[in-house]
Amino acid sequence: MANYTAFTAEHAVDYIKKLTESELSSVFTPNAELSAYEFGDGNLNLVFRVTDQHNNSVILKQALPYARCVGESWPLSLDRARIEADVLINHGSLCPEHTVAILHHNAELALTVLEDLGHLQILRGAQINAEQFPKLASHVAQYLSRTGFYNSDFYLSADDKKAKVSQFINPDLCKITEDLFFTDPYIEHERNHFPAELNSSVQHIRNNNALKLAAAKLKARFLSCPQTLLHGDMHSGSIFVDNNTTKMIDPEFGFFGPVGFDIGSFMGNLLLNYCAQNGRIAELAKRRHYQTHLLTCLQDCYSQFEEQWLNLASNETTDVSFANRAFTEDYLKSVLHDAIGYCGAELIRRTIGLAHVADIDGIENEQARLAVQQQTLVLGEQLMLNATSCENKDEFFTLLISLLN
Ligand SMILES: Nc1ncnc2c1ncn2[C@@H]1O[C@H](COP(=O)(O)OP(=O)(O)O)[C@@H](O)[C@H]1O
Ligand SMILES: CSC[C@H]1O[C@H](OP(=O)(O)O)[C@H](O)[C@@H]1O
């Protein structure tokens, strides 16, 4: 990219100033006095907040030509900014209620201007503090069923689908997921990190051939099952919330992959928080109350996702071959198997792989933290091993409850 330059806060102000009379005229006046600061806390990109004297603001997100959390030794394509913008446009047109609004995109500078969601909270931080969001389950179910269904073969013509699959080819970021989810945790690799006290649990995982087979099958489907346009990184840090609102951000890992991946990742993050609370909330009744809320959220979300997909399939399917209840049920059964497997893989990779979660790493007491890490490893293993034996969602919920007790 000939004109690419990594932005400073000054660049961000100058850039946004030029847009105040065009694309950003509904946010800022032409005489806006702008200031900016960088506050990205994700693994990959720069994120600036640009604010005027009246506290109007936007977010300017820019991709670096490498992974921010590692540095220049891990080069990454700037095309991920284009992918993120295109997913936001696609998902925003199908589910505007739950997709952050995109205000501007510049592919050459690999930057995107977004609505500022600073009045909301990031789900991960809120759940670490045991906060509840009554609409989260139904909002995530609506986002995943609508974006999932309308980008699938149930709805798109074969020509449109192929064009979209090609629009969202995302090799660099898919490779990160392929490595971090399905490969690294099951081998010795310098990217992994975990305390020495977990050595025997990690060896157990690496000696478990059935588990490694399950990981390989999940990876193969991730590589070769272009069912729908995924968000691709549906963890609790990609979701902004309050009591009435849920907004997804950061779909730069988007590509056409297996439907079960996003909902599996989301459920995995609920379960990471569930286990983490064993090391966080000391009072048993309070802890059980919050964990029941998390489990209900997971069950409601999965149930509503499935129900909404079934409804969309009976009303909106365009391909006559797929307008068949038995086919939809069979399809959703394999989505369930994938979702359980990806959920388990998320638990394992967030415990011993490169990218951990603050829910667990932030537990101060070392013994309590280790006990939680042991629990997430066993839970992840059992979900991956038993995924395909669940005939339906109720069997999945029964399995989950038995594993959590
Ligand atoms: N639209 C937004 N509104 C407010 N804050 C945002 C917005 N987008 C990102 N952020 C902030 O920037 C952080 C990193 O953003 P994210 O998109 O997750 O970056 P990365 O791609 O590097 O993971 C978020 O955790 C959040 O604090
Ligand atoms: C080297 S990327 C690791 C990890 O980070 C991503 O999340 P985010 O960019 O939101 O911090 C993604 O989950 C990757 O697996």
Coordinates of N, CA and C in Angstrom, one line a residue, residues 157-362:
S157 N -28.3 -17.1 -3.8 CA -28.2 -18.0 -5.0 C -26.8 -18.5 -5.0
A158 N -26.6 -19.6 -5.7 CA -25.2 -20.2 -5.8 C -24.2 -19.2 -6.3
D159 N -24.6 -18.4 -7.3 CA -23.7 -17.4 -7.9 C -23.3 -16.3 -6.8
D160 N -24.4 -15.8 -6.2 CA -24.1 -14.8 -5.1 C -23.2 -15.3 -4.0
K161 N -23.5 -16.5 -3.6 CA -22.8 -17.1 -2.5 C -21.3 -17.2 -2.9
K162 N -21.0 -17.7 -4.1 CA -19.6 -17.9 -4.6 C -18.9 -16.6 -4.6
A163 N -19.6 -15.5 -5.1 CA -19.0 -14.2 -5.2 C -18.7 -13.7 -3.8
K164 N -19.6 -14.0 -2.8 CA -19.3 -13.5 -1.5 C -18.2 -14.3 -0.8
V165 N -18.2 -15.6 -1.0 CA -17.1 -16.4 -0.5 C -15.8 -15.8 -0.9
S166 N -15.7 -15.4 -2.2 CA -14.4 -14.9 -2.7 C -14.1 -13.5 -2.1
Q167 N -15.2 -12.7 -1.9 CA -15.0 -11.4 -1.3 C -14.4 -11.5 0.1
F168 N -14.7 -12.6 0.8 CA -14.2 -12.7 2.2 C -13.1 -13.7 2.4
I169 N -12.3 -13.9 1.3 CA -11.2 -14.8 1.6 C -10.2 -14.1 2.5
N170 N -9.9 -14.7 3.6 CA -9.2 -13.9 4.7 C -8.0 -14.8 5.2
P171 N -7.0 -15.1 4.4 CA -6.1 -16.2 4.8 C -5.3 -15.9 6.0
D172 N -4.8 -14.6 6.2 CA -3.9 -14.4 7.3 C -4.6 -14.6 8.7
L173 N -5.8 -14.1 8.7 CA -6.5 -14.2 10.0 C -7.1 -15.6 10.3
C174 N -7.5 -16.2 9.2 CA -7.9 -17.6 9.4 C -6.7 -18.5 9.9
K175 N -5.6 -18.2 9.3 CA -4.4 -19.0 9.8 C -4.1 -18.8 11.3
I176 N -4.4 -17.6 11.8 CA -4.2 -17.4 13.2 C -5.2 -18.3 14.0
T177 N -6.4 -18.4 13.6 CA -7.4 -19.2 14.2 C -7.0 -20.7 14.1
E178 N -6.6 -21.1 12.8 CA -6.3 -22.5 12.6 C -5.2 -22.9 13.5
D179 N -4.2 -22.0 13.7 CA -3.0 -22.4 14.6 C -3.4 -22.3 16.0
L180 N -4.0 -21.2 16.4 CA -4.2 -21.0 17.9 C -5.3 -21.8 18.5
F181 N -6.4 -22.1 17.7 CA -7.4 -23.0 18.2 C -7.1 -24.5 18.1
F182 N -6.6 -24.9 17.0 CA -6.7 -26.3 16.7 C -5.3 -27.0 16.6
T183 N -4.2 -26.2 16.6 CA -2.9 -26.8 16.5 C -2.1 -26.6 17.7
D184 N -1.8 -25.4 18.0 CA -0.8 -25.1 19.1 C -1.1 -25.8 20.5
P185 N -2.4 -25.8 20.9 CA -2.6 -26.4 22.3 C -2.3 -27.9 22.3
Y186 N -2.3 -28.5 21.2 CA -2.1 -30.0 21.1 C -0.7 -30.4 20.8
I187 N 0.2 -29.4 20.7 CA 1.6 -29.7 20.5 C 2.5 -28.8 21.4
E188 N 3.8 -29.0 21.4 CA 4.6 -28.1 22.1 C 4.9 -26.9 21.1
H189 N 4.6 -25.7 21.5 CA 4.8 -24.6 20.6 C 5.2 -23.4 21.5
E190 N 6.1 -22.5 20.9 CA 6.5 -21.4 21.7 C 5.4 -20.3 22.0
R191 N 4.4 -20.4 21.1 CA 3.3 -19.4 21.3 C 2.4 -19.8 22.6
N192 N 2.4 -21.1 22.9 CA 1.6 -21.4 24.1 C 2.2 -20.8 25.4
H193 N 1.3 -20.6 26.4 CA 1.9 -20.3 27.7 C 0.9 -20.7 28.8
F194 N 1.5 -21.3 29.8 CA 0.7 -21.8 30.9 C 1.6 -22.0 32.1
P195 N 1.1 -22.0 33.3 CA 2.0 -22.2 34.4 C 2.5 -23.7 34.5
A196 N 3.7 -23.9 35.1 CA 4.3 -25.2 35.2 C 3.3 -26.2 35.9
E197 N 2.6 -25.7 36.8 CA 1.6 -26.5 37.6 C 0.6 -27.2 36.7
L198 N 0.4 -26.7 35.5 CA -0.5 -27.3 34.5 C 0.1 -28.4 33.6
N199 N 1.4 -28.6 33.8 CA 2.1 -29.5 32.9 C 1.5 -30.8 32.7
S200 N 1.1 -31.5 33.8 CA 0.5 -32.8 33.7 C -0.9 -32.8 33.0
S201 N -1.7 -31.7 33.2 CA -2.9 -31.6 32.5 C -2.7 -31.4 31.0
V202 N -1.7 -30.6 30.7 CA -1.4 -30.4 29.3 C -0.9 -31.6 28.6
Q203 N 0.0 -32.4 29.4 CA 0.5 -33.6 28.8 C -0.7 -34.6 28.6
H204 N -1.7 -34.6 29.5 CA -2.8 -35.5 29.3 C -3.6 -35.1 28.0
I205 N -3.7 -33.8 27.8 CA -4.4 -33.4 26.6 C -3.6 -33.8 25.3
R206 N -2.3 -33.7 25.4 CA -1.5 -34.0 24.2 C -1.3 -35.5 24.0
N207 N -1.6 -36.3 25.0 CA -1.6 -37.8 24.9 C -2.9 -38.3 24.5
N208 N -3.9 -37.5 24.4 CA -5.3 -38.0 24.2 C -5.6 -38.0 22.7
N209 N -5.5 -39.2 22.1 CA -5.6 -39.3 20.7 C -7.0 -39.0 20.2
A210 N -8.0 -39.4 21.0 CA -9.4 -39.1 20.6 C -9.6 -37.6 20.6
L211 N -9.0 -36.9 21.6 CA -9.2 -35.4 21.6 C -8.5 -34.8 20.4
K212 N -7.3 -35.3 20.1 CA -6.6 -34.7 19.0 C -7.3 -35.0 17.6
L213 N -8.0 -36.1 17.6 CA -8.8 -36.4 16.4 C -10.0 -35.4 16.3
A214 N -10.6 -35.2 17.5 CA -11.7 -34.2 17.5 C -11.2 -32.8 17.1
A215 N -10.0 -32.4 17.5 CA -9.4 -31.1 17.2 C -9.2 -31.0 15.7
A216 N -8.7 -32.2 15.1 CA -8.4 -32.2 13.7 C -9.6 -32.1 12.9
K217 N -10.7 -32.8 13.3 CA -12.0 -32.7 12.6 C -12.6 -31.3 12.6
L218 N -12.5 -30.6 13.8 CA -13.0 -29.3 13.9 C -12.2 -28.3 13.0
K219 N -10.8 -28.6 12.9 CA -10.0 -27.7 12.1 C -10.3 -27.9 10.6
A220 N -10.6 -29.2 10.2 CA -10.9 -29.5 8.8 C -12.2 -28.8 8.4
R221 N -13.2 -28.8 9.3 CA -14.4 -28.1 9.0 C -14.2 -26.6 9.0
F222 N -13.4 -26.1 9.8 CA -13.1 -24.6 9.8 C -12.5 -24.3 8.5
L223 N -11.6 -25.1 8.0 CA -10.9 -24.9 6.7 C -11.8 -25.0 5.5
S224 N -12.7 -26.0 5.5 CA -13.4 -26.4 4.3 C -14.9 -26.5 4.4
C225 N -15.5 -25.6 5.1 CA -17.0 -25.7 5.2 C -17.6 -24.3 5.1
P226 N -17.6 -23.7 3.9 CA -18.0 -22.3 3.8 C -19.5 -22.1 3.9
Q227 N -20.1 -22.3 5.1 CA -21.6 -22.3 5.2 C -22.1 -20.9 5.2
T228 N -21.4 -20.0 5.9 CA -22.0 -18.6 6.1 C -20.9 -17.6 6.4
L229 N -21.2 -16.3 6.3 CA -20.2 -15.3 6.6 C -20.2 -15.1 8.2
L230 N -19.1 -15.6 8.7 CA -19.0 -15.6 10.2 C -18.5 -14.2 10.6
H231 N -18.7 -13.9 11.9 CA -18.0 -12.8 12.6 C -16.6 -13.2 12.7
G232 N -16.4 -14.4 13.2 CA -15.0 -15.0 13.2 C -14.3 -14.8 14.5
D233 N -14.8 -13.9 15.4 CA -14.0 -13.7 16.7 C -15.0 -13.3 17.8
M234 N -16.0 -14.2 18.0 CA -17.2 -13.8 18.8 C -16.8 -14.1 20.3
H235 N -15.8 -13.4 20.8 CA -15.5 -13.5 22.2 C -16.1 -12.3 23.0
S236 N -16.1 -12.4 24.3 CA -16.8 -11.4 25.1 C -16.1 -10.0 25.0
G237 N -14.9 -9.9 24.4 CA -14.3 -8.6 24.2 C -14.8 -8.0 22.9
S238 N -15.6 -8.7 22.1 CA -16.1 -8.2 20.8 C -17.6 -7.7 21.0
I239 N -18.1 -7.7 22.2 CA -19.5 -7.4 22.4 C -19.6 -6.2 23.4
F240 N -20.3 -5.2 22.9 CA -20.6 -4.0 23.8 C -22.1 -4.2 24.3
V241 N -22.3 -3.9 25.6 CA -23.7 -4.1 26.1 C -24.1 -3.1 27.1
D242 N -25.4 -2.9 27.2 CA -26.0 -2.4 28.5 C -27.3 -3.2 28.6
N243 N -28.2 -2.7 29.5 CA -29.5 -3.5 29.8 C -30.3 -3.7 28.5
N244 N -30.3 -2.7 27.6 CA -31.2 -2.8 26.5 C -30.5 -3.0 25.1
T245 N -29.2 -2.9 25.1 CA -28.5 -2.9 23.8 C -27.4 -3.9 23.8
T246 N -27.1 -4.5 22.6 CA -26.0 -5.4 22.4 C -25.5 -5.1 21.0
K247 N -24.2 -4.8 20.9 CA -23.6 -4.4 19.6 C -22.3 -5.2 19.4
M248 N -22.1 -5.8 18.3 CA -20.9 -6.6 18.0 C -19.9 -5.6 17.3
I249 N -18.7 -5.7 17.7 CA -17.6 -5.0 17.0 C -16.6 -6.0 16.5
D250 N -15.6 -5.6 15.7 CA -14.3 -6.3 15.5 C -14.5 -7.6 14.7
P251 N -15.2 -7.6 13.5 CA -15.3 -8.9 12.8 C -14.2 -9.0 11.7
E252 N -12.9 -8.7 12.1 CA -11.8 -8.7 11.1 C -11.4 -10.2 10.8
F253 N -11.9 -11.1 11.7 CA -11.6 -12.5 11.4 C -12.7 -13.1 10.5
G254 N -13.6 -12.3 10.0 CA -14.7 -12.8 9.2 C -14.3 -13.5 7.9
F255 N -15.0 -14.6 7.6 CA -14.9 -15.3 6.4 C -16.0 -16.3 6.3
F256 N -16.2 -17.0 5.2 CA -17.2 -18.0 5.1 C -16.7 -19.3 5.7
G257 N -17.3 -19.7 6.8 CA -16.9 -20.9 7.6 C -18.1 -21.5 8.2
P258 N -17.9 -22.5 9.0 CA -19.0 -23.3 9.6 C -19.9 -22.5 10.6
V259 N -21.2 -22.6 10.4 CA -22.2 -21.8 11.2 C -21.9 -21.9 12.7
G260 N -21.5 -23.2 13.1 CA -21.3 -23.4 14.6 C -20.2 -22.7 15.2
F261 N -19.3 -22.1 14.4 CA -18.1 -21.5 15.0 C -18.4 -20.3 15.8
D262 N -19.2 -19.4 15.3 CA -19.4 -18.1 16.1 C -20.2 -18.5 17.4
I263 N -21.3 -19.2 17.3 CA -22.1 -19.5 18.5 C -21.3 -20.4 19.5
G264 N -20.4 -21.2 19.0 CA -19.6 -22.0 19.8 C -18.6 -21.2 20.6
S265 N -18.0 -20.2 19.9 CA -17.0 -19.3 20.5 C -17.7 -18.5 21.6
F266 N -18.9 -18.0 21.3 CA -19.7 -17.2 22.3 C -20.0 -18.0 23.5
M267 N -20.4 -19.2 23.3 CA -20.8 -20.1 24.5 C -19.5 -20.4 25.3
G268 N -18.4 -20.6 24.5 CA -17.1 -20.9 25.2 C -16.7 -19.7 26.2
N269 N -17.0 -18.5 25.7 CA -16.6 -17.4 26.6 C -17.6 -17.3 27.8
L270 N -18.8 -17.6 27.6 CA -19.7 -17.7 28.8 C -19.2 -18.7 29.8
L271 N -18.7 -19.8 29.3 CA -18.3 -20.9 30.2 C -16.9 -20.5 30.8
L272 N -16.1 -19.8 30.1 CA -14.8 -19.3 30.7 C -15.1 -18.5 31.9
N273 N -16.1 -17.6 31.7 CA -16.5 -16.7 32.8 C -17.2 -17.5 34.0
Y274 N -18.0 -18.5 33.6 CA -18.6 -19.4 34.6 C -17.6 -20.0 35.5
C275 N -16.6 -20.6 34.8 CA -15.5 -21.3 35.6 C -14.7 -20.3 36.4
A276 N -14.4 -19.1 35.8 CA -13.6 -18.1 36.5 C -14.3 -17.6 37.8
Q277 N -15.6 -17.6 37.8 CA -16.3 -17.2 39.0 C -16.0 -18.1 40.2
N278 N -15.6 -19.3 40.0 CA -15.3 -20.2 41.1 C -14.0 -19.6 41.8
G279 N -13.2 -18.8 41.1 CA -12.1 -18.2 41.8 C -12.3 -16.8 42.1
R280 N -13.5 -16.3 41.9 CA -13.7 -14.8 42.1 C -14.8 -14.5 43.1
I281 N -15.9 -15.2 43.0 CA -17.0 -14.9 44.0 C -16.9 -15.8 45.2
A282 N -16.5 -15.3 46.3 CA -16.3 -16.2 47.5 C -17.6 -16.8 48.0
E283 N -18.6 -16.0 48.1 CA -19.9 -16.4 48.7 C -20.6 -17.4 47.8
L284 N -20.9 -18.6 48.3 CA -21.4 -19.7 47.5 C -22.8 -19.3 46.9
A285 N -23.7 -18.8 47.7 CA -25.0 -18.5 47.1 C -25.0 -17.5 46.0
K286 N -24.1 -16.5 46.2 CA -24.0 -15.4 45.2 C -23.4 -16.0 43.9
R287 N -22.4 -16.8 44.1 CA -21.7 -17.4 43.0 C -22.6 -18.3 42.2
R288 N -23.4 -19.2 42.9 CA -24.3 -20.1 42.2 C -25.4 -19.3 41.4
H289 N -25.8 -18.2 42.1 CA -26.8 -17.4 41.4 C -26.3 -16.8 40.1
Y290 N -25.1 -16.3 40.1 CA -24.5 -15.7 38.9 C -24.2 -16.8 37.8
Q291 N -23.7 -18.0 38.3 CA -23.4 -19.1 37.4 C -24.7 -19.6 36.7
T292 N -25.8 -19.6 37.5 CA -27.1 -20.1 36.9 C -27.5 -19.1 35.9
H293 N -27.3 -17.8 36.1 CA -27.6 -16.8 35.1 C -26.8 -17.0 33.8
L294 N -25.5 -17.3 33.9 CA -24.7 -17.6 32.7 C -25.2 -18.8 32.0
L295 N -25.5 -19.8 32.7 CA -26.0 -21.1 32.1 C -27.3 -20.8 31.4
T296 N -28.2 -20.1 32.0 CA -29.5 -19.8 31.4 C -29.3 -19.0 30.1
C297 N -28.3 -18.0 30.2 CA -28.0 -17.2 29.0 C -27.6 -18.1 27.9
L298 N -26.7 -19.0 28.2 CA -26.2 -19.9 27.1 C -27.3 -20.8 26.5
Q299 N -28.2 -21.3 27.4 CA -29.3 -22.2 26.9 C -30.3 -21.4 26.1
D300 N -30.6 -20.2 26.6 CA -31.6 -19.3 25.9 C -31.0 -18.9 24.6
C301 N -29.8 -18.6 24.6 CA -29.2 -18.1 23.3 C -29.2 -19.2 22.3
Y302 N -28.7 -20.4 22.7 CA -28.7 -21.5 21.7 C -30.1 -21.9 21.2
S303 N -31.0 -22.0 22.2 CA -32.4 -22.4 21.8 C -33.0 -21.4 20.9
Q304 N -32.8 -20.1 21.2 CA -33.5 -19.0 20.3 C -32.8 -19.0 18.9
F305 N -31.5 -19.2 18.9 CA -30.7 -19.2 17.7 C -31.3 -20.3 16.8
E306 N -31.5 -21.5 17.3 CA -32.0 -22.7 16.6 C -33.4 -22.4 16.1
E307 N -34.2 -21.9 17.0 CA -35.7 -21.7 16.7 C -35.8 -20.6 15.6
Q308 N -35.0 -19.5 15.7 CA -35.1 -18.5 14.7 C -34.6 -19.0 13.3
W309 N -33.5 -19.8 13.3 CA -33.1 -20.4 12.1 C -34.2 -21.2 11.4
L310 N -34.8 -22.1 12.3 CA -35.9 -22.9 11.8 C -37.0 -22.0 11.1
N311 N -37.4 -20.9 11.8 CA -38.4 -20.0 11.3 C -38.0 -19.4 10.0
L312 N -36.8 -18.9 10.0 CA -36.3 -18.3 8.7 C -36.3 -19.3 7.6
A313 N -35.8 -20.5 7.9 CA -35.8 -21.6 6.9 C -37.2 -21.9 6.4
S314 N -38.2 -21.9 7.2 CA -39.5 -22.2 6.7 C -40.1 -21.1 5.9
N315 N -39.7 -19.8 6.2 CA -40.4 -18.7 5.5 C -39.5 -18.1 4.4
E316 N -38.2 -18.2 4.5 CA -37.3 -17.4 3.6 C -36.4 -18.3 2.7
T317 N -36.5 -19.6 2.8 CA -35.6 -20.4 1.9 C -35.9 -20.2 0.5
T318 N -34.8 -19.9 -0.3 CA -35.1 -19.7 -1.8 C -34.8 -20.9 -2.6
D319 N -33.9 -21.8 -2.1 CA -33.5 -23.0 -2.9 C -34.5 -24.1 -2.6
V320 N -35.2 -24.5 -3.6 CA -36.3 -25.5 -3.4 C -35.7 -26.8 -2.8
S321 N -34.5 -27.2 -3.1 CA -33.9 -28.4 -2.5 C -33.8 -28.3 -1.0
F322 N -33.6 -27.1 -0.5 CA -33.4 -26.9 1.0 C -34.7 -26.5 1.7
A323 N -35.8 -26.3 1.0 CA -37.1 -25.9 1.6 C -37.7 -27.2 2.1
N324 N -37.2 -27.7 3.1 CA -37.5 -29.1 3.6 C -37.2 -29.2 5.1
R325 N -38.2 -29.3 5.9 CA -38.0 -29.3 7.4 C -36.9 -30.4 7.8
A326 N -37.0 -31.6 7.2 CA -36.1 -32.6 7.6 C -34.6 -32.2 7.3
F327 N -34.4 -31.5 6.1 CA -33.1 -31.1 5.8 C -32.6 -30.1 6.8
T328 N -33.5 -29.1 7.1 CA -33.1 -28.0 8.1 C -32.7 -28.6 9.4
E329 N -33.5 -29.6 9.9 CA -33.2 -30.2 11.2 C -31.8 -31.0 11.1
D330 N -31.6 -31.6 10.0 CA -30.3 -32.4 9.9 C -29.2 -31.4 9.8
Y331 N -29.3 -30.3 9.1 CA -28.3 -29.2 9.0 C -28.0 -28.7 10.4
L332 N -29.1 -28.4 11.2 CA -28.9 -27.8 12.5 C -28.3 -28.8 13.5
K333 N -28.5 -30.0 13.2 CA -27.9 -31.0 14.1 C -26.3 -31.0 13.9
S334 N -25.9 -30.8 12.7 CA -24.5 -30.8 12.5 C -23.9 -29.4 13.0
V335 N -24.7 -28.3 12.9 CA -24.3 -27.1 13.5 C -24.1 -27.2 15.0
L336 N -25.1 -27.9 15.6 CA -25.0 -28.2 17.1 C -23.7 -28.9 17.4
H337 N -23.4 -30.0 16.7 CA -22.1 -30.7 16.9 C -20.9 -29.8 16.8
D338 N -20.9 -29.0 15.7 CA -19.8 -28.1 15.5 C -19.7 -27.1 16.7
A339 N -20.8 -26.5 17.1 CA -20.9 -25.5 18.1 C -20.3 -26.0 19.4
I340 N -20.7 -27.2 19.8 CA -20.2 -27.8 21.1 C -18.7 -28.0 21.0
G341 N -18.2 -28.5 19.8 CA -16.8 -28.8 19.6 C -16.0 -27.5 19.7
Y342 N -16.5 -26.4 18.9 CA -15.7 -25.2 18.9 C -15.8 -24.5 20.3
C343 N -16.9 -24.7 21.0 CA -17.0 -24.2 22.4 C -15.9 -24.8 23.3
G344 N -15.7 -26.1 23.2 CA -14.7 -26.8 23.9 C -13.3 -26.4 23.5
A345 N -13.1 -26.2 22.2 CA -11.7 -25.8 21.7 C -11.4 -24.4 22.2
E346 N -12.4 -23.5 22.3 CA -12.2 -22.1 22.9 C -11.7 -22.2 24.3
L347 N -12.4 -23.1 25.1 CA -12.0 -23.3 26.5 C -10.5 -23.7 26.7
I348 N -10.1 -24.6 25.8 CA -8.7 -25.1 25.9 C -7.7 -24.1 25.4
R349 N -8.0 -23.4 24.3 CA -7.0 -22.5 23.7 C -6.8 -21.3 24.6
R350 N -7.9 -20.9 25.2 CA -7.8 -19.7 26.1 C -7.1 -19.9 27.4
T351 N -6.9 -21.3 27.7 CA -6.3 -21.6 29.0 C -4.8 -21.9 28.8
I352 N -4.4 -22.5 27.7 CA -3.0 -22.9 27.5 C -2.3 -22.3 26.3
G353 N -3.1 -21.7 25.4 CA -2.6 -21.1 24.2 C -2.0 -19.7 24.3
L354 N -1.9 -19.0 23.2 CA -1.3 -17.7 23.2 C -2.2 -16.6 23.8
A355 N -3.5 -16.6 23.5 CA -4.3 -15.5 23.9 C -5.3 -16.0 25.0
H356 N -5.0 -15.5 26.2 CA -5.8 -15.9 27.4 C -7.0 -14.9 27.6
V357 N -7.7 -15.1 28.7 CA -8.8 -14.2 29.0 C -8.6 -13.6 30.4
A358 N -9.0 -12.3 30.5 CA -8.8 -11.6 31.8 C -9.7 -12.3 32.9
D359 N -10.8 -12.9 32.5 CA -11.7 -13.5 33.5 C -10.8 -14.5 34.3
I360 N -9.9 -15.2 33.7 CA -9.1 -16.2 34.4 C -7.8 -15.6 34.9
D361 N -7.1 -15.0 33.9 CA -5.7 -14.5 34.3 C -5.8 -13.5 35.4
G362 N -6.9 -12.8 35.5 CA -7.0 -11.7 36.5 C -7.4 -12.3 37.9

